[in-house]
PDB file of C-alpha atoms in Angstrom:
ATOM      1  CA  MET G 107     -32.029-111.623 -18.216  1.00  0.00           C
ATOM      2  CA  THR G 108     -29.817-113.039 -15.531  1.00  0.00           C
ATOM      3  CA  ASP G 109     -30.664-116.287 -13.791  1.00  0.00           C
ATOM      4  CA  ASN G 110     -32.776-116.037 -10.629  1.00  0.00           C
ATOM      5  CA  SER G 111     -33.451-112.369 -11.231  1.00  0.00           C
ATOM      6  CA  ASN G 112     -36.294-110.260 -12.480  1.00  0.00           C
ATOM      7  CA  GLN G 113     -33.902-107.600 -13.787  1.00  0.00           C
ATOM      8  CA  PRO G 114     -31.090-107.742 -16.334  1.00  0.00           C
ATOM      9  CA  SER G 115     -27.472-107.448 -15.263  1.00  0.00           C
ATOM     10  CA  ASP G 116     -25.541-104.188 -15.643  1.00  0.00           C
ATOM     11  CA  LYS G 117     -23.611-105.624 -18.594  1.00  0.00           C
ATOM     12  CA  GLU G 118     -26.824-105.916 -20.597  1.00  0.00           C
ATOM     13  CA  TYR G 119     -27.568-102.199 -20.294  1.00  0.00           C
ATOM     14  CA  ARG G 120     -26.808 -99.699 -23.000  1.00  0.00           C
ATOM     15  CA  SER G 121     -27.441 -95.992 -22.530  1.00  0.00           C
ATOM     16  CA  ASP G 122     -30.515 -94.572 -24.193  1.00  0.00           C
ATOM     17  CA  PRO G 123     -29.674 -90.963 -25.146  1.00  0.00           C
ATOM     18  CA  GLU G 124     -33.262 -90.278 -26.200  1.00  0.00           C
ATOM     19  CA  LYS G 125     -34.526 -90.876 -22.662  1.00  0.00           C
ATOM     20  CA  LEU G 126     -31.740 -88.695 -21.238  1.00  0.00           C
ATOM     21  CA  SER G 127     -33.221 -85.827 -23.243  1.00  0.00           C
ATOM     22  CA  TYR G 128     -36.268 -86.034 -20.925  1.00  0.00           C
ATOM     23  CA  ILE G 129     -34.175 -84.621 -18.093  1.00  0.00           C
ATOM     24  CA  ASN G 130     -35.029 -81.003 -17.353  1.00  0.00           C
ATOM     25  CA  LEU G 131     -32.575 -79.408 -14.912  1.00  0.00           C
ATOM     26  CA  SER G 132     -35.136 -76.784 -13.943  1.00  0.00           C
ATOM     27  CA  ASN G 133     -37.026 -79.617 -12.212  1.00  0.00           C
ATOM     28  CA  PRO G 134     -35.610 -79.998  -8.661  1.00  0.00           C
ATOM     29  CA  ILE G 135     -35.875 -83.813  -8.788  1.00  0.00           C
ATOM     30  CA  HIS G 136     -33.852 -83.946 -12.007  1.00  0.00           C
ATOM     31  CA  LEU G 137     -31.388 -81.384 -10.689  1.00  0.00           C
ATOM     32  CA  LEU G 138     -30.710 -83.381  -7.507  1.00  0.00           C
ATOM     33  CA  GLY G 139     -30.897 -86.769  -9.233  1.00  0.00           C
ATOM     34  CA  THR G 140     -28.114 -85.771 -11.619  1.00  0.00           C
ATOM     35  CA  ALA G 141     -26.112 -83.840  -8.999  1.00  0.00           C
ATOM     36  CA  PHE G 142     -26.767 -80.499 -10.665  1.00  0.00           C
ATOM     37  CA  GLY G 143     -26.090 -82.043 -14.079  1.00  0.00           C
ATOM     38  CA  ILE G 144     -22.655 -83.458 -13.192  1.00  0.00           C
ATOM     39  CA  SER G 145     -23.701 -86.980 -14.117  1.00  0.00           C
ATOM     40  CA  LEU G 146     -24.774 -85.899 -17.604  1.00  0.00           C
ATOM     41  CA  LYS G 147     -21.349 -84.491 -18.484  1.00  0.00           C
ATOM     42  CA  THR G 148     -18.864 -87.005 -17.073  1.00  0.00           C
ATOM     43  CA  PRO G 149     -17.766 -90.491 -18.088  1.00  0.00           C
ATOM     44  CA  ARG G 150     -17.783 -91.727 -14.451  1.00  0.00           C
ATOM     45  CA  PRO G 151     -20.810 -89.997 -12.908  1.00  0.00           C
ATOM     46  CA  GLY G 152     -20.704 -91.784  -9.528  1.00  0.00           C
ATOM     47  CA  THR G 153     -17.027 -91.061  -9.004  1.00  0.00           C
ATOM     48  CA  PHE G 154     -17.353 -87.409  -9.962  1.00  0.00           C
ATOM     49  CA  THR G 155     -20.392 -86.977  -7.724  1.00  0.00           C
ATOM     50  CA  CYS G 156     -18.489 -88.467  -4.783  1.00  0.00           C
ATOM     51  CA  LEU G 157     -15.560 -86.135  -5.505  1.00  0.00           C
ATOM     52  CA  ALA G 158     -17.901 -83.158  -5.672  1.00  0.00           C
ATOM     53  CA  SER G 159     -19.479 -84.184  -2.349  1.00  0.00           C
ATOM     54  CA  ILE G 160     -16.162 -84.147  -0.442  1.00  0.00           C
ATOM     55  CA  PRO G 161     -16.414 -80.487   0.723  1.00  0.00           C
ATOM     56  CA  LEU G 162     -19.949 -81.049   2.023  1.00  0.00           C
ATOM     57  CA  CYS G 163     -18.842 -84.287   3.712  1.00  0.00           C
ATOM     58  CA  ILE G 164     -16.011 -82.378   5.418  1.00  0.00           C
ATOM     59  CA  VAL G 165     -18.569 -79.915   6.814  1.00  0.00           C
ATOM     60  CA  PHE G 166     -20.780 -82.881   7.814  1.00  0.00           C
ATOM     61  CA  VAL G 167     -17.893 -84.511   9.720  1.00  0.00           C
ATOM     62  CA  SER G 168     -16.375 -81.361  11.207  1.00  0.00           C
ATOM     63  CA  PHE G 169     -19.354 -79.326  12.341  1.00  0.00           C
ATOM     64  CA  CYS G 170     -22.382 -81.583  12.786  1.00  0.00           C
ATOM     65  CA  PRO G 171     -23.074 -83.376  16.065  1.00  0.00           C
ATOM     66  CA  TRP G 172     -24.152 -87.006  15.773  1.00  0.00           C
ATOM     67  CA  TYR G 173     -27.848 -86.256  16.288  1.00  0.00           C
ATOM     68  CA  LEU G 174     -27.868 -83.710  13.457  1.00  0.00           C
ATOM     69  CA  LYS G 175     -26.032 -86.184  11.213  1.00  0.00           C
ATOM     70  CA  LEU G 176     -28.661 -88.786  12.063  1.00  0.00           C
ATOM     71  CA  ALA G 177     -31.490 -86.349  11.313  1.00  0.00           C
ATOM     72  CA  VAL G 178     -29.919 -85.448   7.968  1.00  0.00           C
ATOM     73  CA  LEU G 179     -29.570 -89.113   7.030  1.00  0.00           C
ATOM     74  CA  MET G 180     -33.112 -89.928   8.163  1.00  0.00           C
ATOM     75  CA  PHE G 181     -34.305 -87.278   5.699  1.00  0.00           C
ATOM     76  CA  MET G 182     -31.825 -88.014   2.898  1.00  0.00           C
ATOM     77  CA  ILE G 183     -32.316 -91.775   2.638  1.00  0.00           C
ATOM     78  CA  PRO G 184     -36.086 -91.636   1.901  1.00  0.00           C
ATOM     79  CA  ALA G 185     -35.435 -88.624  -0.357  1.00  0.00           C
ATOM     80  CA  SER G 186     -32.888 -90.724  -2.246  1.00  0.00           C
ATOM     81  CA  VAL G 187     -35.420 -93.535  -2.734  1.00  0.00           C
ATOM     82  CA  TYR G 188     -37.976 -91.030  -4.015  1.00  0.00           C
ATOM     83  CA  ILE G 189     -35.536 -89.259  -6.341  1.00  0.00           C
ATOM     84  CA  CYS G 190     -34.067 -92.489  -7.710  1.00  0.00           C
ATOM     85  CA  THR G 191     -37.506 -93.983  -8.301  1.00  0.00           C
ATOM     86  CA  SER G 192     -38.717 -90.804 -10.029  1.00  0.00           C
ATOM     87  CA  MET G 193     -35.631 -90.614 -12.208  1.00  0.00           C
ATOM     88  CA  LEU G 194     -35.805 -94.304 -13.137  1.00  0.00           C
ATOM     89  CA  ASN G 195     -39.435 -93.892 -14.160  1.00  0.00           C
ATOM     90  CA  LEU G 196     -38.350 -91.019 -16.391  1.00  0.00           C
ATOM     91  CA  ILE G 197     -35.131 -92.264 -17.992  1.00  0.00           C
ATOM     92  CA  GLY G 198     -35.250 -96.039 -17.446  1.00  0.00           C
ATOM     93  CA  MET G 199     -32.781 -98.591 -16.123  1.00  0.00           C
ATOM     94  CA  SER G 200     -30.557 -98.223 -19.188  1.00  0.00           C
ATOM     95  CA  ASN G 201     -29.528 -94.818 -17.842  1.00  0.00           C
ATOM     96  CA  LYS G 202     -29.414 -95.660 -14.128  1.00  0.00           C
ATOM     97  CA  HIS G 203     -25.712 -94.754 -13.910  1.00  0.00           C
ATOM     98  CA  ARG G 204     -26.730 -91.131 -14.603  1.00  0.00           C
ATOM     99  CA  ILE G 205     -28.767 -91.062 -11.379  1.00  0.00           C
ATOM    100  CA  VAL G 206     -26.219 -90.088  -8.726  1.00  0.00           C
ATOM    101  CA  PHE G 207     -28.069 -88.613  -5.759  1.00  0.00           C
ATOM    102  CA  ASP G 208     -27.709 -92.020  -4.126  1.00  0.00           C
ATOM    103  CA  ASP G 209     -23.897 -91.770  -4.381  1.00  0.00           C
ATOM    104  CA  PHE G 210     -24.010 -88.491  -2.493  1.00  0.00           C
ATOM    105  CA  VAL G 211     -26.190 -90.063   0.225  1.00  0.00           C
ATOM    106  CA  GLY G 212     -23.858 -93.077   0.353  1.00  0.00           C
ATOM    107  CA  MET G 213     -20.911 -90.772   0.991  1.00  0.00           C
ATOM    108  CA  LEU G 214     -22.815 -89.110   3.852  1.00  0.00           C
ATOM    109  CA  VAL G 215     -23.565 -92.533   5.345  1.00  0.00           C
ATOM    110  CA  THR G 216     -19.872 -93.425   5.048  1.00  0.00           C
ATOM    111  CA  CYS G 217     -18.946 -90.217   6.898  1.00  0.00           C
ATOM    112  CA  PHE G 218     -21.516 -90.610   9.692  1.00  0.00           C
ATOM    113  CA  CYS G 219     -19.102 -91.917  12.352  1.00  0.00           C
ATOM    114  CA  LEU G 220     -15.934 -90.208  11.182  1.00  0.00           C
ATOM    115  CA  THR G 221     -14.145 -88.122  13.781  1.00  0.00           C
ATOM    116  CA  GLN G 222     -11.769 -85.976  11.707  1.00  0.00           C
ATOM    117  CA  TRP G 223     -12.202 -84.161   8.397  1.00  0.00           C
ATOM    118  CA  TYR G 224      -9.190 -85.839   6.768  1.00  0.00           C
ATOM    119  CA  TYR G 225     -10.890 -89.236   7.004  1.00  0.00           C
ATOM    120  CA  VAL G 226     -13.258 -88.003   4.276  1.00  0.00           C
ATOM    121  CA  VAL G 227     -10.520 -88.578   1.682  1.00  0.00           C
ATOM    122  CA  ILE G 228     -10.186 -92.173   2.881  1.00  0.00           C
ATOM    123  CA  ALA G 229     -13.991 -92.386   2.835  1.00  0.00           C
ATOM    124  CA  PHE G 230     -14.038 -91.429  -0.844  1.00  0.00           C
ATOM    125  CA  PHE G 231     -11.645 -94.188  -1.868  1.00  0.00           C
ATOM    126  CA  THR G 232     -13.234 -96.761   0.422  1.00  0.00           C
ATOM    127  CA  PHE G 233     -16.757 -95.961  -0.747  1.00  0.00           C
ATOM    128  CA  ARG G 234     -15.840 -96.142  -4.435  1.00  0.00           C
ATOM    129  CA  PHE G 235     -13.984 -99.446  -3.931  1.00  0.00           C
ATOM    130  CA  VAL G 236     -16.821-101.080  -2.009  1.00  0.00           C
ATOM    131  CA  ASP G 237     -19.331 -99.666  -4.517  1.00  0.00           C
ATOM    132  CA  MET G 238     -17.468-101.425  -7.337  1.00  0.00           C
ATOM    133  CA  LEU G 239     -17.456-104.730  -5.434  1.00  0.00           C
ATOM    134  CA  LYS G 240     -21.226-104.698  -4.736  1.00  0.00           C
ATOM    135  CA  PRO G 241     -20.950-107.160  -1.817  1.00  0.00           C
ATOM    136  CA  TRP G 242     -23.817-109.211  -0.411  1.00  0.00           C
ATOM    137  CA  PRO G 243     -26.681-108.319   0.247  1.00  0.00           C
ATOM    138  CA  ILE G 244     -26.523-105.640  -2.469  1.00  0.00           C
ATOM    139  CA  SER G 245     -26.514-108.236  -5.247  1.00  0.00           C
ATOM    140  CA  LEU G 246     -29.466-109.979  -3.582  1.00  0.00           C
ATOM    141  CA  MET G 247     -31.501-106.752  -3.310  1.00  0.00           C
ATOM    142  CA  PHE G 248     -31.833-106.365  -7.079  1.00  0.00           C
ATOM    143  CA  ARG G 249     -33.606-109.717  -7.207  1.00  0.00           C
ATOM    144  CA  HIS G 250     -36.280-108.898  -4.652  1.00  0.00           C
ATOM    145  CA  LEU G 251     -36.912-105.153  -4.406  1.00  0.00           C
ATOM    146  CA  PRO G 252     -38.211-102.505  -6.814  1.00  0.00           C
ATOM    147  CA  ALA G 253     -35.518-100.931  -8.992  1.00  0.00           C
ATOM    148  CA  GLY G 254     -35.715 -97.408  -7.503  1.00  0.00           C
ATOM    149  CA  VAL G 255     -35.369 -98.735  -3.973  1.00  0.00           C
ATOM    150  CA  CYS G 256     -32.386-100.871  -5.026  1.00  0.00           C
ATOM    151  CA  VAL G 257     -30.573 -98.029  -6.779  1.00  0.00           C
ATOM    152  CA  ALA G 258     -30.934 -95.865  -3.647  1.00  0.00           C
ATOM    153  CA  LEU G 259     -30.299 -98.494  -0.989  1.00  0.00           C
ATOM    154  CA  ASP G 260     -27.313-100.159  -2.652  1.00  0.00           C
ATOM    155  CA  ASP G 261     -25.299 -97.020  -1.916  1.00  0.00           C
ATOM    156  CA  VAL G 262     -26.682 -96.765   1.629  1.00  0.00           C
ATOM    157  CA  ILE G 263     -25.508-100.329   2.306  1.00  0.00           C
ATOM    158  CA  THR G 264     -22.218 -99.574   0.550  1.00  0.00           C
ATOM    159  CA  GLY G 265     -21.895 -96.535   2.844  1.00  0.00           C
ATOM    160  CA  ILE G 266     -22.473 -98.704   5.911  1.00  0.00           C
ATOM    161  CA  TYR G 267     -19.850-101.212   4.782  1.00  0.00           C
ATOM    162  CA  SER G 268     -17.411 -98.392   3.991  1.00  0.00           C
ATOM    163  CA  MET G 269     -18.051 -96.750   7.354  1.00  0.00           C
ATOM    164  CA  LEU G 270     -17.291-100.040   9.128  1.00  0.00           C
ATOM    165  CA  VAL G 271     -14.048-100.465   7.161  1.00  0.00           C
ATOM    166  CA  ILE G 272     -12.929 -96.912   7.983  1.00  0.00           C
ATOM    167  CA  MET G 273     -13.874 -97.245  11.647  1.00  0.00           C
ATOM    168  CA  SER G 274     -11.840-100.454  11.817  1.00  0.00           C
ATOM    169  CA  LEU G 275      -8.888 -98.737  10.175  1.00  0.00           C
ATOM    170  CA  GLN G 276      -9.306 -95.745  12.450  1.00  0.00           C
ATOM    171  CA  TYR G 277      -9.172 -97.775  15.652  1.00  0.00           C
ATOM    172  CA  VAL G 278      -6.788-100.527  14.552  1.00  0.00           C
ATOM    173  CA  VAL G 279      -4.289 -98.600  12.431  1.00  0.00           C
ATOM    174  CA  PHE G 280      -4.546 -94.831  12.687  1.00  0.00           C
ATOM    175  CA  ILE G 281      -5.073 -94.288  16.425  1.00  0.00           C
ATOM    176  CA  PRO G 282      -2.236 -96.666  17.464  1.00  0.00           C
ATOM    177  CA  MET G 283      -0.024 -95.100  14.787  1.00  0.00           C
ATOM    178  CA  MET G 284      -0.724 -91.579  16.110  1.00  0.00           C
ATOM    179  CA  SER G 285      -0.033 -92.623  19.705  1.00  0.00           C
ATOM    180  CA  THR G 286       3.467 -93.810  18.780  1.00  0.00           C
ATOM    181  CA  LEU G 287       4.420 -90.421  17.304  1.00  0.00           C
TER     182      LEU G 287
END
């Protein structure tokens, strides 16, 4: 166990293949929780899920008005908490990296305020970078909230941070750069 925490650190986890065998892709929760099984087949499940979500994020950015984006997120965030909690109860914390629905939701959060489809590529790299850093308050969440909530909300907060970084880049770098062309 880590100091000041009721949960072990990520470094103490080892995958438990036996519990992964409990996943049944005919169950909609398992199907969504593993991104249609992508996370079970790849060495970097979060990264591959984010890559696979790029086309949907482009549609989200290009064709959805802000109020529809907000409605989608207001549905997806609680769904992510439910799916992550259900999957954790099934396969345990040792396999939490195989639960990737939260990465998909985090990418949608990152793309919420984007104005052009090509920013989605920048969103991918920004989201993955910030997700690796796990800035405050993400590290604090794991000490005080239930595991399923933390797994889901860490990517929502990562998405918010990533969105703020991209919006800053958009208005400080890209817009002035485009106006000089």
